[in-house]
mmCIF file of C-alpha atoms in Angstrom:
data_model
loop_
_atom_site.group_PDB
_atom_site.id
_atom_site.type_symbol
_atom_site.label_atom_id
_atom_site.label_comp_id
_atom_site.label_asym_id
_atom_site.label_seq_id
_atom_site.Cartn_x
_atom_site.Cartn_y
_atom_site.Cartn_z
ATOM 1 C CA MET Z 1 -56.073 27.623 -28.611
ATOM 2 C CA SER Z 2 -52.454 27.103 -28.335
ATOM 3 C CA ALA Z 3 -51.148 24.543 -25.942
ATOM 4 C CA LYS Z 4 -48.051 25.548 -24.050
ATOM 5 C CA SER Z 5 -45.533 22.842 -23.673
ATOM 6 C CA SER Z 6 -43.799 22.949 -20.358
ATOM 7 C CA ARG Z 7 -40.364 21.507 -19.939
ATOM 8 C CA LYS Z 8 -39.239 20.194 -16.652
ATOM 9 C CA THR Z 9 -35.611 20.335 -15.790
ATOM 10 C CA ILE Z 10 -34.492 17.232 -13.994
ATOM 11 C CA SER Z 11 -31.204 17.460 -12.232
ATOM 12 C CA GLN Z 12 -29.315 14.247 -11.919
ATOM 13 C CA LYS Z 13 -27.197 13.526 -8.937
ATOM 14 C CA THR Z 14 -24.092 11.564 -9.646
ATOM 15 C CA LEU Z 15 -22.856 9.325 -6.935
ATOM 16 C CA THR Z 16 -19.153 9.152 -6.459
ATOM 17 C CA LYS Z 17 -17.687 6.320 -4.531
ATOM 18 C CA VAL Z 18 -14.953 7.385 -2.182
ATOM 19 C CA LYS Z 19 -12.282 4.749 -2.067
ATOM 20 C CA LYS Z 20 -10.642 4.369 1.307
ATOM 21 C CA GLN Z 21 -6.923 4.411 0.888
ATOM 22 C CA GLN Z 22 -5.304 1.281 2.215
ATOM 23 C CA ARG Z 23 -2.438 1.872 4.580
ATOM 24 C CA THR Z 24 0.765 0.258 3.518
ATOM 25 C CA LYS Z 25 4.057 -0.404 5.214
ATOM 26 C CA ILE Z 26 7.470 -0.357 3.649
ATOM 27 C CA ILE Z 27 9.552 -3.251 4.922
ATOM 28 C CA CYS Z 28 12.803 -4.545 3.491
ATOM 29 C CA VAL Z 29 13.666 -8.133 4.396
ATOM 30 C CA SER Z 30 17.331 -8.752 3.707
ATOM 31 C CA HIS Z 31 20.145 -11.174 4.468
ATOM 32 C CA LYS Z 32 22.077 -10.171 7.563
ATOM 33 C CA GLU Z 33 25.288 -12.121 7.085
ATOM 34 C CA ASP Z 34 26.780 -10.411 4.048
ATOM 35 C CA ALA Z 35 27.620 -6.873 3.037
ATOM 36 C CA ASP Z 36 25.342 -6.684 0.003
ATOM 37 C CA GLY Z 37 22.263 -7.624 2.052
ATOM 38 C CA ILE Z 38 23.015 -5.058 4.737
ATOM 39 C CA SER Z 39 23.872 -2.298 2.264
ATOM 40 C CA SER Z 40 20.777 -3.049 0.161
ATOM 41 C CA ALA Z 41 18.582 -2.767 3.246
ATOM 42 C CA ALA Z 42 20.232 0.556 4.148
ATOM 43 C CA LEU Z 43 19.683 1.922 0.629
ATOM 44 C CA ILE Z 44 16.017 0.913 0.598
ATOM 45 C CA LYS Z 45 15.496 2.472 4.024
ATOM 46 C CA GLN Z 46 17.117 5.750 2.918
ATOM 47 C CA ALA Z 47 15.219 5.881 -0.375
ATOM 48 C CA PHE Z 48 11.737 4.863 0.747
ATOM 49 C CA GLY Z 49 11.729 4.971 4.546
ATOM 50 C CA GLY Z 50 10.164 2.149 6.470
ATOM 51 C CA ASP Z 51 11.810 -0.648 8.370
ATOM 52 C CA SER Z 52 14.552 -3.121 7.617
ATOM 53 C CA VAL Z 53 14.409 -6.683 8.853
ATOM 54 C CA LEU Z 54 17.735 -8.484 8.702
ATOM 55 C CA VAL Z 55 17.479 -12.280 8.825
ATOM 56 C CA ASP Z 56 19.603 -15.271 7.919
ATOM 57 C CA TYR Z 57 18.578 -17.605 5.124
ATOM 58 C CA PRO Z 58 16.997 -20.315 7.320
ATOM 59 C CA GLY Z 59 14.878 -17.660 9.062
ATOM 60 C CA MET Z 60 13.721 -15.942 5.869
ATOM 61 C CA VAL Z 61 10.477 -17.899 5.477
ATOM 62 C CA ASP Z 62 9.589 -17.438 9.144
ATOM 63 C CA ALA Z 63 10.161 -13.677 8.893
ATOM 64 C CA LEU Z 64 7.971 -13.453 5.794
ATOM 65 C CA GLU Z 65 5.187 -15.428 7.484
ATOM 66 C CA LEU Z 66 5.288 -13.059 10.468
ATOM 67 C CA LEU Z 67 4.958 -10.100 8.124
ATOM 68 C CA ARG Z 68 2.109 -11.738 6.225
ATOM 69 C CA ASN Z 69 0.158 -12.372 9.417
ATOM 70 C CA ASP Z 70 0.770 -8.869 10.815
ATOM 71 C CA LYS Z 71 -2.527 -6.985 11.068
ATOM 72 C CA ASN Z 72 -1.166 -3.608 12.255
#
């Protein structure tokens, strides 16, 4: 008597995790009272799109805090 060996084929399912892409905003915060700040903001806006926020130096920290707390 010969014994037949039976092979079972087991297919493995691989799970792939789909990573949800995080939405980002492009925002340039720049100094509003001198030409290099304004021109830098314009260049960034042209190159990458997004928004420009022009602030003075005392208002810089407040503007950054508003952006940090923005949930949109």
